[in-house]
Coordinates of C-alpha atoms in Angstrom, one line a residue:
X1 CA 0.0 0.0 0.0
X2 CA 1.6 3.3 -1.1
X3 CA -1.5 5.5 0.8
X4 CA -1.4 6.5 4.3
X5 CA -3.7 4.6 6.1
X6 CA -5.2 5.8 9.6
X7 CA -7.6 2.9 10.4
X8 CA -8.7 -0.1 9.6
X9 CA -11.8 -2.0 9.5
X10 CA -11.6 -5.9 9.9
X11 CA -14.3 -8.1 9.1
X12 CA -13.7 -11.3 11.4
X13 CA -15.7 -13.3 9.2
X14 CA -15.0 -13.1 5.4
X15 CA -15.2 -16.0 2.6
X16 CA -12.3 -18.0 2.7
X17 CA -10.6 -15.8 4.4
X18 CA -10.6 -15.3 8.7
X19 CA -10.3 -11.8 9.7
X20 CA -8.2 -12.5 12.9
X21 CA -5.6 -14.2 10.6
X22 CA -5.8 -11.0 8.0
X23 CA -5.4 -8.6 11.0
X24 CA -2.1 -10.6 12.2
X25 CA -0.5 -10.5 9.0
X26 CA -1.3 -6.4 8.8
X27 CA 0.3 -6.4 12.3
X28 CA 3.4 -8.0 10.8
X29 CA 4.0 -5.1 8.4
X30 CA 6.1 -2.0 9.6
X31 CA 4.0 0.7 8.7
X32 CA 0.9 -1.0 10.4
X33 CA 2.0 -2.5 13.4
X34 CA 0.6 0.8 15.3
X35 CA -2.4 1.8 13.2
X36 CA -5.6 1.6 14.5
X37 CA -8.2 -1.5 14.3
X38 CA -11.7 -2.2 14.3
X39 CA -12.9 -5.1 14.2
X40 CA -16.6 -6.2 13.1
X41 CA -18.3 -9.4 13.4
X42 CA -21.7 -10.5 13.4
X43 CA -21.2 -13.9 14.9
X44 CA -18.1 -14.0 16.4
X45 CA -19.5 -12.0 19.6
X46 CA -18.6 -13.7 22.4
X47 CA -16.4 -12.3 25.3
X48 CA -13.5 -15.2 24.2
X49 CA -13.9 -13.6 20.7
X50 CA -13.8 -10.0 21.9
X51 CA -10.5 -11.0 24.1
X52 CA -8.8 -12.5 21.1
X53 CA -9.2 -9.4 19.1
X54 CA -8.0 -7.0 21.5
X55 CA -5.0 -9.5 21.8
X56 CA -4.8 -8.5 18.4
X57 CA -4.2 -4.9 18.9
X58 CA -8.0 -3.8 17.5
X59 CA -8.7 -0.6 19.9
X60 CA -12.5 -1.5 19.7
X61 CA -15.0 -4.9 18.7
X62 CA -18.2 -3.7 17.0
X63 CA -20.8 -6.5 17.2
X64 CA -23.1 -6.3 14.3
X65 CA -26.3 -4.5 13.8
X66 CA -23.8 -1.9 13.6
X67 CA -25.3 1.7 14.1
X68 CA -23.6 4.1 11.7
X69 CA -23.2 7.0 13.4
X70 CA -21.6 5.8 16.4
X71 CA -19.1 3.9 13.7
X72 CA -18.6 7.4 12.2
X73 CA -17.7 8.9 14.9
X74 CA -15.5 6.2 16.1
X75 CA -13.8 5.9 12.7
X76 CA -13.6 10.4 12.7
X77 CA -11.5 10.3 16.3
X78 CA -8.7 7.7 15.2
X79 CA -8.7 9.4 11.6
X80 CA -8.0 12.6 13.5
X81 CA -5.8 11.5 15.9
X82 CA -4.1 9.9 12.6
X83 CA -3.6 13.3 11.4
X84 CA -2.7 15.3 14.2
X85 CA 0.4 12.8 15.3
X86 CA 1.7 13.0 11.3
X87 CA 1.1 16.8 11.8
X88 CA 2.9 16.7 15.3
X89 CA 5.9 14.8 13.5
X90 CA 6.0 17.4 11.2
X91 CA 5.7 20.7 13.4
X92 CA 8.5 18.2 15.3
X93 CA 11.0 18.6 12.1
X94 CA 10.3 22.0 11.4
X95 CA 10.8 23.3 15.1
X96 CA 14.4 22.0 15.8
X97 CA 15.4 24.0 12.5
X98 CA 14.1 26.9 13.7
X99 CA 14.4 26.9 17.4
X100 CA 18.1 26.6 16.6
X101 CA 18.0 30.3 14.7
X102 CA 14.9 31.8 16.5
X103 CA 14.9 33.8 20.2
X104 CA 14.2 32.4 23.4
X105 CA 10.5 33.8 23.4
X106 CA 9.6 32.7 19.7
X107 CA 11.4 29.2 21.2
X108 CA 8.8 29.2 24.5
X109 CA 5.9 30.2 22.3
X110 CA 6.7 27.3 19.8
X111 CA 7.5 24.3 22.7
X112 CA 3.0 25.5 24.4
X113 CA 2.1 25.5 21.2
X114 CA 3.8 21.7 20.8
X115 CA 2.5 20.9 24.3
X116 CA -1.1 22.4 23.2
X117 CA -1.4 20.1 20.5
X118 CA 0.2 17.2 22.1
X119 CA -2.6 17.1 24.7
X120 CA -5.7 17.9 22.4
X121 CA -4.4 14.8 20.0
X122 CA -3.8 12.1 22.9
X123 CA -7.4 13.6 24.4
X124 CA -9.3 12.6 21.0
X125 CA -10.1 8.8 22.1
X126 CA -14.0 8.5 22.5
X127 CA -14.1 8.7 26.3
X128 CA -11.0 6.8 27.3
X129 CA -8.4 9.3 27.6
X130 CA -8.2 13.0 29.1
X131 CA -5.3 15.3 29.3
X132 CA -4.1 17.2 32.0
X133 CA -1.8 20.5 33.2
X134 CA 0.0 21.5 36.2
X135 CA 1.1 24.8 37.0
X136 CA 4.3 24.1 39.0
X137 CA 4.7 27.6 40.2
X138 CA 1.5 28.7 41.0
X139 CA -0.4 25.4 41.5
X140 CA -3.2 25.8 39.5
X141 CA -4.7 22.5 37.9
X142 CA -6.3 21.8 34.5
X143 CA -8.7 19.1 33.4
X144 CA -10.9 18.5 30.2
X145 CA -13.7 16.5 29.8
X146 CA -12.1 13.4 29.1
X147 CA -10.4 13.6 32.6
X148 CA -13.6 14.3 34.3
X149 CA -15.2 12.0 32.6
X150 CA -12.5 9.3 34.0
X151 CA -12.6 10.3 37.2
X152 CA -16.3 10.2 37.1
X153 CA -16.8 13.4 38.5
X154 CA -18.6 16.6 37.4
X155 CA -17.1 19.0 35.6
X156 CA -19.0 22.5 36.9
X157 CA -18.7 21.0 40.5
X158 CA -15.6 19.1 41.7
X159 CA -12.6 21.7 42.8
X160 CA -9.4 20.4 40.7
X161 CA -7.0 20.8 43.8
X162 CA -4.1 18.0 44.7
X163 CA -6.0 17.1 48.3
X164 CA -9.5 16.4 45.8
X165 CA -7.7 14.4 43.3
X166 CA -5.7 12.4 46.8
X167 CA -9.1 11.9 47.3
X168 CA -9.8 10.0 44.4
X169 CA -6.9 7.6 43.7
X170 CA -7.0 4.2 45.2
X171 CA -4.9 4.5 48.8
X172 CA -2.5 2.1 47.8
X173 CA -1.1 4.0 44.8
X174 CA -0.7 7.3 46.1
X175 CA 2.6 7.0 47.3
X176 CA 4.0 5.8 44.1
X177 CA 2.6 8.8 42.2
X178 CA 3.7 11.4 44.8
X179 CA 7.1 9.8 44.6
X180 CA 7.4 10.1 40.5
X181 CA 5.8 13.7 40.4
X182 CA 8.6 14.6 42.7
X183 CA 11.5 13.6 40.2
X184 CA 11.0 15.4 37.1
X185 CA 14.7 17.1 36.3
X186 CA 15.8 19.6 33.8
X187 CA 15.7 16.6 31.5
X188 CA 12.1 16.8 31.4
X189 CA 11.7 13.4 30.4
X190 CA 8.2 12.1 30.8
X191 CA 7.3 9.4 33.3
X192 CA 4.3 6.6 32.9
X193 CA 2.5 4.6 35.7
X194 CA 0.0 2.2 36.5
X195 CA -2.9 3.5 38.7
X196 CA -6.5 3.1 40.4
X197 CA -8.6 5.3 41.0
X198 CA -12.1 5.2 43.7
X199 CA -15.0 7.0 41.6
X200 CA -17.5 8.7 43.7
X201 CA -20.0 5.6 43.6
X202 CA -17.3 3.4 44.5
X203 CA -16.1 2.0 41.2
X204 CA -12.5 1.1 41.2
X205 CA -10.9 2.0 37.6
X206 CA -7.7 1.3 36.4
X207 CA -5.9 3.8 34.5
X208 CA -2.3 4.6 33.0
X209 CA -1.0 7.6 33.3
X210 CA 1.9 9.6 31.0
X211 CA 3.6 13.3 31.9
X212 CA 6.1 15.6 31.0
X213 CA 7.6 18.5 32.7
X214 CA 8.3 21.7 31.0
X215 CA 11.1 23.7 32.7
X216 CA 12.7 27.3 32.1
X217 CA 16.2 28.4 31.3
X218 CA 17.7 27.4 34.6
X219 CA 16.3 23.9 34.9
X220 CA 13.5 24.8 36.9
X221 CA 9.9 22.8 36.6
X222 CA 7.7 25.4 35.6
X223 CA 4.4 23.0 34.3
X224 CA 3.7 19.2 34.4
X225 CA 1.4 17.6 31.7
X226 CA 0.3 14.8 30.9
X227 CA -2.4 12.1 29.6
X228 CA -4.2 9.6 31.4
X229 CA -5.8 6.5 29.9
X230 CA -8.9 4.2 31.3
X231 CA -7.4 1.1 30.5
X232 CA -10.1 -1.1 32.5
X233 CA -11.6 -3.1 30.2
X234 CA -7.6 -3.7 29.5
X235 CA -6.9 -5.2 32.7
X236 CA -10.6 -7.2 33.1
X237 CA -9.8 -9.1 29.6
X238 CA -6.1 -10.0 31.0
X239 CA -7.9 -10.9 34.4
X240 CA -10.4 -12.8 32.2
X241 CA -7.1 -14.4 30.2
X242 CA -5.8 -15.8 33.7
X243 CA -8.4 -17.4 34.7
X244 CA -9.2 -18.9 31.4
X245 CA -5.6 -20.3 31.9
X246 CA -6.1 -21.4 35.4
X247 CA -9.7 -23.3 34.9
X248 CA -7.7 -25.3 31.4
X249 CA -4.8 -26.2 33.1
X250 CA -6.8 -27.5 35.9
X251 CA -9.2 -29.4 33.3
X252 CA -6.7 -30.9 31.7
X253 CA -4.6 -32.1 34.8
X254 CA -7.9 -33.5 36.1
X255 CA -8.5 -35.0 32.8
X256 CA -5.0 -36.9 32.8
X257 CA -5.2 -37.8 36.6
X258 CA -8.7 -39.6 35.8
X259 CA -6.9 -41.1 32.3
X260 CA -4.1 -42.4 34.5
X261 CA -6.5 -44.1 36.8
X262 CA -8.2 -45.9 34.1
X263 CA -4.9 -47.0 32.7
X264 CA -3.4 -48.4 35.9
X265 CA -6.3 -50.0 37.3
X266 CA -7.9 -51.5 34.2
X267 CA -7.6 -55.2 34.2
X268 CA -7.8 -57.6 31.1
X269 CA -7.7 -61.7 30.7
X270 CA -5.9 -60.6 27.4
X271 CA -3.9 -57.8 25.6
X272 CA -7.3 -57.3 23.3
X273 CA -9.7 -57.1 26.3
X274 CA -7.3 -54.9 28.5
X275 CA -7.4 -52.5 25.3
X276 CA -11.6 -52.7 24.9
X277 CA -11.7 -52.5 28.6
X278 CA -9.7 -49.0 28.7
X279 CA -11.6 -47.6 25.3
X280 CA -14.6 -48.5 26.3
X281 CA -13.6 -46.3 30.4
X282 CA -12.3 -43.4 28.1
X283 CA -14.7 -43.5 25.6
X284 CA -17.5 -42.5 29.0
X285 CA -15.1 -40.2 30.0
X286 CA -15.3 -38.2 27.0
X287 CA -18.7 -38.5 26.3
X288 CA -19.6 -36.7 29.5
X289 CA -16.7 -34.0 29.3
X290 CA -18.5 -33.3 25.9
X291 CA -21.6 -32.5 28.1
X292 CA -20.1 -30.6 29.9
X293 CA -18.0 -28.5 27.8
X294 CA -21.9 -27.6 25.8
X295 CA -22.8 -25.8 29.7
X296 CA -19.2 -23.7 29.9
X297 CA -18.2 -26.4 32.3
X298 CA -20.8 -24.9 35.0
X299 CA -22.7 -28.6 35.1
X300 CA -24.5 -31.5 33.2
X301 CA -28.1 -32.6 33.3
X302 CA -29.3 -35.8 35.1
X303 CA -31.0 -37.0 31.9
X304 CA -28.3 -36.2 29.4
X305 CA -25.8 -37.4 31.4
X306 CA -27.9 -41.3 31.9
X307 CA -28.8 -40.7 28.3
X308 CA -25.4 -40.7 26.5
X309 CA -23.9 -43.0 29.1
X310 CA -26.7 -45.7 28.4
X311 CA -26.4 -44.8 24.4
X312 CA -24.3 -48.1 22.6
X313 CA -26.2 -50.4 24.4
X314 CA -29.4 -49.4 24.0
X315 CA -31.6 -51.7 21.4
X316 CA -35.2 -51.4 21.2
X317 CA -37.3 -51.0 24.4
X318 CA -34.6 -52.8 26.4
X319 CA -33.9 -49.8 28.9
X320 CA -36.1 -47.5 30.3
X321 CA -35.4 -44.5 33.1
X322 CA -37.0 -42.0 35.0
X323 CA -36.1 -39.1 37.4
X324 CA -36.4 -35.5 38.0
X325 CA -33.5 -33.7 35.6
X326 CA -31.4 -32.2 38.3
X327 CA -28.2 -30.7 37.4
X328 CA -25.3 -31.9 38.5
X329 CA -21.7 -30.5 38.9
X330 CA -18.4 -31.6 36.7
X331 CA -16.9 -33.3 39.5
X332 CA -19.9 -35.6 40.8
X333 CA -20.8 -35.9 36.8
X334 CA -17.7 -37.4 36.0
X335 CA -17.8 -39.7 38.8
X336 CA -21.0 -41.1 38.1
X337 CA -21.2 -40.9 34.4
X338 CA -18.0 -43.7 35.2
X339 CA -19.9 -45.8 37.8
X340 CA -23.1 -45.9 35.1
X341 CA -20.3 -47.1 32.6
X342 CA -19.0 -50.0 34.5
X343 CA -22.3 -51.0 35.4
X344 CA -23.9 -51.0 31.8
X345 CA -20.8 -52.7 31.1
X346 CA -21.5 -55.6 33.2
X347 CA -25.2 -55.7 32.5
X348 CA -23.7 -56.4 28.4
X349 CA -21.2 -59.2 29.0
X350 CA -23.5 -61.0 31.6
X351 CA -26.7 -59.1 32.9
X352 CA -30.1 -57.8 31.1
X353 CA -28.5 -56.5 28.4
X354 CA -26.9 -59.8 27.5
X355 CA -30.1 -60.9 26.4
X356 CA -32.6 -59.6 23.7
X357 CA -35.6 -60.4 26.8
X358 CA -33.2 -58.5 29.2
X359 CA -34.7 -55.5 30.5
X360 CA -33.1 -52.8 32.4
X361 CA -34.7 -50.0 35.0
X362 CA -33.2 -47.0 35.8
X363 CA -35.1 -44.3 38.5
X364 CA -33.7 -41.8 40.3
X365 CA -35.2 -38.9 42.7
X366 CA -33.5 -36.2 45.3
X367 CA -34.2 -37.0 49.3
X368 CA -33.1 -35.3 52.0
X369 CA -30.0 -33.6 50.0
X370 CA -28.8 -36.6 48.4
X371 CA -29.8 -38.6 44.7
X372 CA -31.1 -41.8 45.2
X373 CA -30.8 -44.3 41.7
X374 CA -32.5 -47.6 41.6
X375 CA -30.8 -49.6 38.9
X376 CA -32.8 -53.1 38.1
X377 CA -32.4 -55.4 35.7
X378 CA -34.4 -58.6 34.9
X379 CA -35.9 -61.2 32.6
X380 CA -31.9 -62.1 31.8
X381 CA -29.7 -65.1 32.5
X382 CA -30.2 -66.3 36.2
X383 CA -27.2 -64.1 38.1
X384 CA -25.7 -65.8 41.3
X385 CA -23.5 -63.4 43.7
X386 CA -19.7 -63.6 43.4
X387 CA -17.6 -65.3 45.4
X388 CA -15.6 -61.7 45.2
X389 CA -15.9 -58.1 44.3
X390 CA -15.1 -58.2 40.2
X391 CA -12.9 -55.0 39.0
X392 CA -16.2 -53.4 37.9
X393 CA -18.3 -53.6 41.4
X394 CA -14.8 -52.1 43.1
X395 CA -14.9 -49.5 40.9
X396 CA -18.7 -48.0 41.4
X397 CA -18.1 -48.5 45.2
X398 CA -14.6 -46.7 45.4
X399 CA -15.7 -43.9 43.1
X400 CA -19.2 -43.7 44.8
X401 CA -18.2 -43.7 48.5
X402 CA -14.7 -42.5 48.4
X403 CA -15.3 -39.7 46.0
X404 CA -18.2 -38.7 46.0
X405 CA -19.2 -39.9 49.8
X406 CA -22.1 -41.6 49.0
X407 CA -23.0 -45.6 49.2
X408 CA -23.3 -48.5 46.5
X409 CA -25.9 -51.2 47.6
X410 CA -25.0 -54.6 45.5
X411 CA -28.7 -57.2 45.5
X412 CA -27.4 -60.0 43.4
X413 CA -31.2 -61.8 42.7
X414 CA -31.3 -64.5 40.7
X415 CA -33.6 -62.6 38.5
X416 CA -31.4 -59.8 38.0
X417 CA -29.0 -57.4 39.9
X418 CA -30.6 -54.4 41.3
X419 CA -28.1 -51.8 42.9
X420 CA -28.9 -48.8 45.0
X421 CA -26.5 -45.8 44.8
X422 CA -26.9 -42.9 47.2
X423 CA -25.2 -39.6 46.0
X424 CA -24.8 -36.5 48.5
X425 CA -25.8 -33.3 46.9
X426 CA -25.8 -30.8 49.5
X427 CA -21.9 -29.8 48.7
X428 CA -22.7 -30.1 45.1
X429 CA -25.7 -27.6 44.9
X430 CA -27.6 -29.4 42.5
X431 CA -31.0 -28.6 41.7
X432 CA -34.1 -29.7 40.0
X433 CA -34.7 -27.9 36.3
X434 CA -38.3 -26.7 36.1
X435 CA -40.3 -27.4 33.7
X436 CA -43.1 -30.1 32.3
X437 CA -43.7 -33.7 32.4
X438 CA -42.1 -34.9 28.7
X439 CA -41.1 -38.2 27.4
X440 CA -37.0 -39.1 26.0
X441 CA -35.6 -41.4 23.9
X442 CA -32.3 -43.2 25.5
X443 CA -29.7 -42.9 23.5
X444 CA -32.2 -42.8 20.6
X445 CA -33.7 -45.9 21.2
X446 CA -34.7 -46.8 24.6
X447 CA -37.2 -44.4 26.5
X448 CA -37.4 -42.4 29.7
X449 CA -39.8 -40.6 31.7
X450 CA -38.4 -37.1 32.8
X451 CA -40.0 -35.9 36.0
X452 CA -38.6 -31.5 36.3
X453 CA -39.5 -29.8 39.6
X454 CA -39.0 -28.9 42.6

């Protein structure tokens, strides 16, 4: 591109072509790397997206409808402050030529003028930025609107005076500011910090502040100014970053820990049966991590959850289940959704399910704080109780009563086994979803009754 360009509008999503990708490789060109960026989608909306294009180095995410005027205006303010930092470069050039043959008042008349147009330029973002001046000598203070605005304070009301503005920054940062105002040397280089501030209504904002001081012939400070920027929404979207970090990493370490479990404690009378054995454990591990992953993580519906456990073996009207859809949370979801597993597992190689007259019974209800499942099966090949615990049966009681502190009742009837589990749910918080009386296939082919109340 041989034109200046002063911003630049993104579609994130364009035929064949992904807007985040196009914005990274504009970023990767010289000239670009600090022009301004807006990006507009119309699907791409959530906050995950919104974070991603800021990490991109757009200055603002327009979700579509978009409403043109407030575009306009948008799109005016970095055009302008486009124009006015090429113009400052300019008057930059043209002033150390001529402060080098001009007097010392057409010199001080030139550097205001400089400063003047300095402050106006870095004051032009819609809302987020406001300039500032300090008379060192005789202490006066001056705001515009953008600092007001900042602040959160009125502009015909509130006294701009050091003890006022003290009043307004967050206690823990006002000894780091006093500290750098008090520094500025005949250097007059410009300082920048990290800040909160305490609005009147008791918002806390973050904001960054930059300043320079102007002094005379002798060295002396004779004015501070500066810029300060709201960079809130800044600091919430890295907050937000962190904690996206946090929750994955401890996902996936959960996820591996539960893996390795599988792994070491999976038994097989073979090399192909081990390998079926651990499949068929992962395979119900994944199935409810997808549930959960379609509620952001925050839980997983009783009826889903029995649903898509119960799925591969269902055939016909051989399983039926019933029970109010409570929701559950990941960790007692991940726990059972394994116990249902191994217990479907058994019912296929030697239960109900083992037979096309089999018949299996699942019903569950809330009492007193805790979920109570029936699970019966009958009408299959006469089942005697073992002489010992199998792998299977130590599984659902370990991860029923040791995890989840609950209790695993084994009836082996020569009919069929019916087992009892008792889950706690007072520490999980889960609670009944409202709503009608309806009718569910299980896993597309069986059928369940879904009782939703209190």
């Amino acid at each position: 591109l041989k034109n200046e360009v002063a911003v630049i509008l993104v579609d994130v999503c364009m035929p064949e072509l992904d807007g985040f990708e196009l914005a990274a490789m504009i970023r990767e060109h010289p000239r670009f790397q600090q022009t301004a960026m807006i990006f507009i989608s119309a699907i791409q909306v959530s906050d995950l997206d919104r974070l991603r294009g800021y990490e991109m180095g757009a200055v603002d995410y327009v979700p579509v409808p978009v409403i043109p005027e407030v575009l306009r205006a948008k799109i005016r303010i970095f055009a302008e402050l486009y124009r006015k930092t090429r113009q400052l470069e300019r008057f930059n050039t043209e002033l150390e030529d001529r402060v080098r043959a001009r007097t010392g008042e057409l010199e001080e008349s030139n550097a205001r003028l400089l400063e003047s147009e300095q402050r106006r330029s870095l004051a032009l973002a819609a809302g987020r930025m406001g300039s500032w001046d300090w008379d060192w000598v005789n202490g006066d203070w001056m705001w515009d609107e953008g600092q007001f605005r900042i602040f959160g304070v009125d502009s015909q009301s509130f006294a701009v005076n050091p003890e006022n503005v003290q009043a307004l920054l967050h206690p823990d940062d006002v000894d780091e500011l006093r500290e750098a105002m008090a520094h500025f040397n005949k250097d007059a280089r410009s300082y920048e910090a990290e800040f909160r501030i305490i609005r009147p209504d008791g918002e806390i904002r973050w904001c960054v502040g930059t300043a320079a001081a102007t002094v005379d012939k002798a060295g002396r400070v004779i004015r501070v100014s500066g810029v300060t920027v709201d960079i809130t929404e800044r600091k919430r979207a890295e907050e937000r970053q962190n904690l996206l970090t946090r929750e994955v990493d401890h996902r996936a370490k959960n996820a591996l820990a539960l893996a390795q479990s599988i792994v070491r404690l999976t038994r097989g009378e073979s090399v192909k049966a081990y390998i079926q054995a651990v499949e068929g454990r992962i395979s119900a591990l994944a199935r409810v991590h997808t549930i959960l992953s379609l509620s952001s993580w925050q839980g997983a519906e009783m009826i889903k959850l029995v649903d898509e456990e119960l799925a591969p073996y269902s055939m016909g009207d051989q399983i039926s289940f019933s029970g109010s859809n409570i929701q559950l949370q990941p960790a007692t979801a991940q726990t059972l959704a394994m116990a249902l597993h191994e217990l479907v597992t058994n019912s296929a190689k030697y239960g109900a399910l083992s037979t096309l007259s089999g018949r299996l019974t699942i019903k569950w209800e809330v009492q007193a704080d805790a979920l109570e499942m029936l699970w019966e099966e009958r009408n299959g090949p006469t089942v005697e109780a073992p002489v010992s615990r199998g792998f299977g049966t130590r599984s659902v009681i370990a991860s029923i009563e040791s995890q989840l502190g609950g209790h695993a009742q084994f009836d082996w009837r020569s009919e069929g086994l019916i087992c009892r589990l008792s889950v706690p749910l007072m520490q999980d918080g889960a609670a009944p979803l409202l709503g009608d009386r309806q009718n569910l296939p299980a896993g597309g082919n069986g059928h369940a009754s879904v009782i939703a109340g209190s």
